[in-house]
CSV table of C-alpha atoms in Angstrom, one decimal:
chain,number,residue,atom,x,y,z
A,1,UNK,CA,47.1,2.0,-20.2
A,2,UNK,CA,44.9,0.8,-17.0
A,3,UNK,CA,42.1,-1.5,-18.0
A,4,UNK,CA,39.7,-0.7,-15.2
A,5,UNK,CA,37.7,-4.5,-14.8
A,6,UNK,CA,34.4,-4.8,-13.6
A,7,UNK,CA,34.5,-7.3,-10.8
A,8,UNK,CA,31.5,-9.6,-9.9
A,9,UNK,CA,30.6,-11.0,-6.8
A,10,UNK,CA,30.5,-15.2,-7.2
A,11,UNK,CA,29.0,-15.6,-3.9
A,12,UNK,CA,26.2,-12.7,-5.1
A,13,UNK,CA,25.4,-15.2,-8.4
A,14,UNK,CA,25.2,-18.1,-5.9
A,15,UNK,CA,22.8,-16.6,-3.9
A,16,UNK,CA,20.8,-15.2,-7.1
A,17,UNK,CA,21.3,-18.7,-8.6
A,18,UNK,CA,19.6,-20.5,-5.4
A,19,UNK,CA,16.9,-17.4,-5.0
A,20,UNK,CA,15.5,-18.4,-8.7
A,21,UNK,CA,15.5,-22.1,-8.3
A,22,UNK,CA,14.0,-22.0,-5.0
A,23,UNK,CA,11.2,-20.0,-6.2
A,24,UNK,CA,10.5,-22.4,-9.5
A,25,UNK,CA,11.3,-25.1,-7.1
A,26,UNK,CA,8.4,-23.4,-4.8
A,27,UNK,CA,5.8,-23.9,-8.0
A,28,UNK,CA,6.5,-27.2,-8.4
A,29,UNK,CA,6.1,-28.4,-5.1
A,30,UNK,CA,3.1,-26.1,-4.6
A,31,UNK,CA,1.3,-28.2,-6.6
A,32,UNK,CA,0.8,-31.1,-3.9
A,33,UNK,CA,-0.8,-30.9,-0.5
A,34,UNK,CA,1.0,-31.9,2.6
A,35,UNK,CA,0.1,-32.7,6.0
A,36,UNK,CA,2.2,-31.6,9.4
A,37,UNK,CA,0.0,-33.4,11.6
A,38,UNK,CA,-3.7,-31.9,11.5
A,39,UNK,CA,-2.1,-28.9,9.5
A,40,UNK,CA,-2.4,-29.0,5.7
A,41,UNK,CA,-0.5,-26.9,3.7
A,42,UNK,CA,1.5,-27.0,0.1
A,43,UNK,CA,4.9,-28.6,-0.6
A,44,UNK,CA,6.1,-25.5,-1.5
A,45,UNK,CA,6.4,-24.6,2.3
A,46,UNK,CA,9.2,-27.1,1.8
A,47,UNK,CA,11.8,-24.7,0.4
A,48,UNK,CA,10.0,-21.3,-0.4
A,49,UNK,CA,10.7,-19.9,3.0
A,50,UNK,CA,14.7,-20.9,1.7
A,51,UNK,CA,14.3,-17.3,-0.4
A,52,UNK,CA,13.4,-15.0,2.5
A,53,UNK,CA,17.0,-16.4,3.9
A,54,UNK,CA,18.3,-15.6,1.3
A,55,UNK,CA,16.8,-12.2,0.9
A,56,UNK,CA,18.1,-11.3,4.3
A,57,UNK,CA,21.3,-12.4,3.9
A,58,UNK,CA,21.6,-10.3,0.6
A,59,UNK,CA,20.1,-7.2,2.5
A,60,UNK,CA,22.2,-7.7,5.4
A,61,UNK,CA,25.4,-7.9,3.4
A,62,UNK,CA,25.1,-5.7,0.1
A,63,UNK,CA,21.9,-3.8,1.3
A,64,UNK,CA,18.7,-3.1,-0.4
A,65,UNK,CA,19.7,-2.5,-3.7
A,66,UNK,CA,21.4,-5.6,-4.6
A,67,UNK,CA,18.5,-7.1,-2.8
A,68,UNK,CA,16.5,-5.3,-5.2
A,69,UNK,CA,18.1,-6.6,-8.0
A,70,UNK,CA,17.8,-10.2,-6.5
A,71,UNK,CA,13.8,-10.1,-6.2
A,72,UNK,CA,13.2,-9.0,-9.6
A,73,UNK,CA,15.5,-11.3,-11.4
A,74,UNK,CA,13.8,-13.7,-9.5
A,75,UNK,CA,10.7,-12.7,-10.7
A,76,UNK,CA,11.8,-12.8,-14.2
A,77,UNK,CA,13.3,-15.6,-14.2
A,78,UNK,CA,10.2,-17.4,-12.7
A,79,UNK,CA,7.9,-15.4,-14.8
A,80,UNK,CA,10.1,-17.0,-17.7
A,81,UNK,CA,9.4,-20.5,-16.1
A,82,UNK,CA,5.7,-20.6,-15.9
A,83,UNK,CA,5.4,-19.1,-19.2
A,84,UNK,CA,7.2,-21.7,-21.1
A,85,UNK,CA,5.4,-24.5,-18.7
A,86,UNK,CA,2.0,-23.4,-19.5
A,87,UNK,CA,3.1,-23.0,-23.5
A,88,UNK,CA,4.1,-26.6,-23.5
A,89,UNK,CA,1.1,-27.7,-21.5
A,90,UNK,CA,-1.2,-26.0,-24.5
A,91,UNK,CA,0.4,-27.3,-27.3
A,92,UNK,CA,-1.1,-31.1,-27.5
A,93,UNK,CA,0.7,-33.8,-26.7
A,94,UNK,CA,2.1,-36.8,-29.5
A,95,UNK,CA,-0.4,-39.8,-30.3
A,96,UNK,CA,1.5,-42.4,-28.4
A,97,UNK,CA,2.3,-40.0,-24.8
A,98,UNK,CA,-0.5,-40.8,-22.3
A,99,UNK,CA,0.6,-38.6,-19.5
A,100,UNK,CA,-1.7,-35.4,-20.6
A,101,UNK,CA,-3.4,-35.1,-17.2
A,102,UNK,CA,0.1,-35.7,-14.7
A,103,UNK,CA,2.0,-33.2,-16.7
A,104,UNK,CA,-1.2,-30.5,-16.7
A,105,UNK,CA,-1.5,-31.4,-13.2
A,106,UNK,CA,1.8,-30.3,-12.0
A,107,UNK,CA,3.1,-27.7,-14.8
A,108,UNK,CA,-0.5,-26.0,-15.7
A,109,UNK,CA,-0.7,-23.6,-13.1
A,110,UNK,CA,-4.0,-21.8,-13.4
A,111,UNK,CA,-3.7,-18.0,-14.7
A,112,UNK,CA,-5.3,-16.9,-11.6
A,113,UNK,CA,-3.3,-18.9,-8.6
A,114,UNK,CA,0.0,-17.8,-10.9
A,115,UNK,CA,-1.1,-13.9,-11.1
A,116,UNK,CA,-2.0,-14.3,-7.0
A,117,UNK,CA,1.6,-15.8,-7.0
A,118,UNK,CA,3.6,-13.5,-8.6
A,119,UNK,CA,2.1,-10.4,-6.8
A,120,UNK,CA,1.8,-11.9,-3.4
A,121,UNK,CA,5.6,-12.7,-4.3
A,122,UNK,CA,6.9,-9.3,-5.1
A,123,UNK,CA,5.0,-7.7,-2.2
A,124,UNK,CA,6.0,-9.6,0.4
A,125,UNK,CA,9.9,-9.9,-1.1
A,126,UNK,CA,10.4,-6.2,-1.1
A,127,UNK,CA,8.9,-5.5,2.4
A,128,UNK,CA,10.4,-8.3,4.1
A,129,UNK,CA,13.9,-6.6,2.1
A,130,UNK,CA,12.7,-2.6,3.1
A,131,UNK,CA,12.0,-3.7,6.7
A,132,UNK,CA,15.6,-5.5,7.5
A,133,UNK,CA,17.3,-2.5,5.3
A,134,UNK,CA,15.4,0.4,7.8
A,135,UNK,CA,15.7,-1.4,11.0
A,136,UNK,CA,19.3,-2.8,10.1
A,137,UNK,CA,20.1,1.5,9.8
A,138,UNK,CA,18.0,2.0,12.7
A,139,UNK,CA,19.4,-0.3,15.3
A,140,UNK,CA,23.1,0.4,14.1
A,141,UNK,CA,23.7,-2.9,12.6
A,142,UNK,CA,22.7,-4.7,16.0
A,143,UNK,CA,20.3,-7.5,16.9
A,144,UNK,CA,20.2,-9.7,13.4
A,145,UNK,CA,18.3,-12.1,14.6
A,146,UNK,CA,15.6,-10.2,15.4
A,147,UNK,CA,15.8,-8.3,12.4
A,148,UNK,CA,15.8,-11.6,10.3
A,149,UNK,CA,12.5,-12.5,12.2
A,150,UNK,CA,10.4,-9.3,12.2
A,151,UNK,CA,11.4,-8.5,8.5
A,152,UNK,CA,9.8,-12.4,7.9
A,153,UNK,CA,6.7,-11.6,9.8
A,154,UNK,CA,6.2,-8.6,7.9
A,155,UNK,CA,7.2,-10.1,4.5
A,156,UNK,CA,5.3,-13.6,5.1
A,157,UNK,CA,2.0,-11.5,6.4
A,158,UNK,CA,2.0,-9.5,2.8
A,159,UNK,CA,2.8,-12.5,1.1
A,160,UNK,CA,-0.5,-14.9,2.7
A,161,UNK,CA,-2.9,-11.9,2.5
A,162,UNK,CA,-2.4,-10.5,-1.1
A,163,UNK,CA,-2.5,-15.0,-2.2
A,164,UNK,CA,-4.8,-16.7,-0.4
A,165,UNK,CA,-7.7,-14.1,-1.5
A,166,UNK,CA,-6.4,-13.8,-4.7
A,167,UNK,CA,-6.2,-17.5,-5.4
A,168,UNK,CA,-8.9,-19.4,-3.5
A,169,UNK,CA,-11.4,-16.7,-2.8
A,170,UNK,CA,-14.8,-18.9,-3.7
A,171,UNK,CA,-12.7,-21.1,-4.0
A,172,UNK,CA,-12.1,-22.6,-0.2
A,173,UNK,CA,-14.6,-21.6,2.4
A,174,UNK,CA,-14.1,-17.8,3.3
A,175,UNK,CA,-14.2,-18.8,7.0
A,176,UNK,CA,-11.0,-20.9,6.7
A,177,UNK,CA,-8.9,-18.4,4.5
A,178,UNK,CA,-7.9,-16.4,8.0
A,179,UNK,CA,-7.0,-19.8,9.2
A,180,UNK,CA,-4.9,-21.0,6.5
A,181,UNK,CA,-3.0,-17.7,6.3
A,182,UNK,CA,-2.1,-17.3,9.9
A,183,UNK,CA,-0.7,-20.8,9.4
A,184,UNK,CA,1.3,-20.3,6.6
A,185,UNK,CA,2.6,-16.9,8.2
A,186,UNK,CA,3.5,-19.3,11.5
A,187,UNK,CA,5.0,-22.4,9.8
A,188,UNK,CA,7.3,-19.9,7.8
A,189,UNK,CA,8.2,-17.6,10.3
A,190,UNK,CA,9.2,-20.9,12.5
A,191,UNK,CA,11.3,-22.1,9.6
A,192,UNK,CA,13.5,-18.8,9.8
A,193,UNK,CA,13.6,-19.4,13.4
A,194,UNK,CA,15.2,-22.8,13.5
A,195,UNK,CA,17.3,-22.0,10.7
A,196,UNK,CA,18.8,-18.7,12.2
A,197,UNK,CA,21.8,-20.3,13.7
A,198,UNK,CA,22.7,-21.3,9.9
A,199,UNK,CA,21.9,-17.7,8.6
A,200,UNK,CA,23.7,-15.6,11.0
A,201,UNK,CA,27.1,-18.0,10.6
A,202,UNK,CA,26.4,-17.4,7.1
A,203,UNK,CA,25.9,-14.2,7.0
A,204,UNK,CA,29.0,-13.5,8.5
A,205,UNK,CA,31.0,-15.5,6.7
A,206,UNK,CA,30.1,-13.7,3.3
A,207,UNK,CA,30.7,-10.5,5.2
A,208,UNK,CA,34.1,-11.2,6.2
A,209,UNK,CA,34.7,-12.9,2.6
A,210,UNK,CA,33.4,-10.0,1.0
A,211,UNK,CA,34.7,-6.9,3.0
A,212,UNK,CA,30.7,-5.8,2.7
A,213,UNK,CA,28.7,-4.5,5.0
A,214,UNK,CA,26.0,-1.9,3.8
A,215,UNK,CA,24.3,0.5,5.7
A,216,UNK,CA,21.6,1.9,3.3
A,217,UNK,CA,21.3,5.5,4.2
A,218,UNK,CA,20.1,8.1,1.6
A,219,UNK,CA,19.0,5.4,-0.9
A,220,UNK,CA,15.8,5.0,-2.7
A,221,UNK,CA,13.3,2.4,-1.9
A,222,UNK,CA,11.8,2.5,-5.2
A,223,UNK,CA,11.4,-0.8,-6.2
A,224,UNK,CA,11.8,0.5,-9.9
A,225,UNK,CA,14.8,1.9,-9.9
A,226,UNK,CA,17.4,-0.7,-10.6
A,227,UNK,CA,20.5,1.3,-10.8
């Protein structure tokens, strides 16, 4: 008898393992202000571009519905994060711990900036993943880099304009949303930029390793549909 085994890809759990602590990395981070110069944006600019990479790579290599399964475990996982953050930051703390305010400061994310996060998140995951699966089909597999970059823009635009309304609308003076998002969109999209020459040695690495390269034709795009 012929035991058929189901075989699982380890490189495919690394990059799911670094997509989900990137993105609970992202929160944390998010919660302090940085300045690049005159620009100020959040920490979480620090590594939350890190996911898009890795979203590419996953699209490039096992196509959009492994890329698929990434974003929502992702978001589950995350989901799971900020839930159990914002259960321990209600229940009160002992007599003798003096830390209330730090800990609410940096694990209390408010209801409304984690709602504008977790749409703004899935939006611009799974167009930054639909646009590098059509245009990988498109262009025959050709011209990566570009693809890398114009799935980003698209993905990155989604992601600014669905959370900075959502989040800080009355919030931060209406006439410097526009501002902030362009940057955001910018600073990212230059991130994927410098760290191209990494991806696309990456990316072909994982190709070779895995004998994978999937061209999604005659799939569905329903983000839904897991199977």
């Amino acid at each position: 008898m012929v035991k058929e085994t189901n075989k699982v890809s380890v490189l495919f759990m690394f990059f799911g393992m670094l997509f989900t602590v990137c993105l609970i990395t992202a929160n944390l981070l998010g919660t302090k202000q940085i300045a690049l110069g005159p620009i100020s944006v959040t920490g979480g600019l620090i590594i939350f571009p890190v996911s898009y990479i890795i979203n590419d790579c996953v699209c490039e290599v096992w196509g959009y519905s492994k890329a698929r399964l990434l974003i929502w475990t992702g978001f589950l996982m995350n989901f799971f994060f900020v839930s159990v953050c914002a259960l321990c930051d209600a229940i009160p703390g002992a007599p003798y711990w003096n830390n209330e305010a730090g800990f609410h400061a940096i694990f209390g994310l408010a209801p409304r900036i984690a709602a504008a996060s977790f749409m703004a998140f899935l939006a611009g995951s799974f167009i930054n993943a639909y646009v590098m699966s059509r245009m990988k089909v498109k262009s025959n597999g050709r011209f990566f880099s570009f693809r890398a970059i114009a799935s980003t823009v698209f993905g990155e635009s989604a992601d600014s304009l669905i959370f900075f309304p959502l989040a800080f609308y009355g919030v931060i003076p209406t006439r410097e949303l526009p501002i902030l998002m362009l940057w955001q969109v910018v600073l990212k999209t230059a991130y994927e930029v410098v760290a191209l020459p990494v991806t696309y040695r990456v990316v072909n690495f994982v190709k070779r390793h895995e004998g994978e390269d999937v061209y999604d034709k005659n799939i569905s795009y329903d983000i839904f549909r897991l199977n």
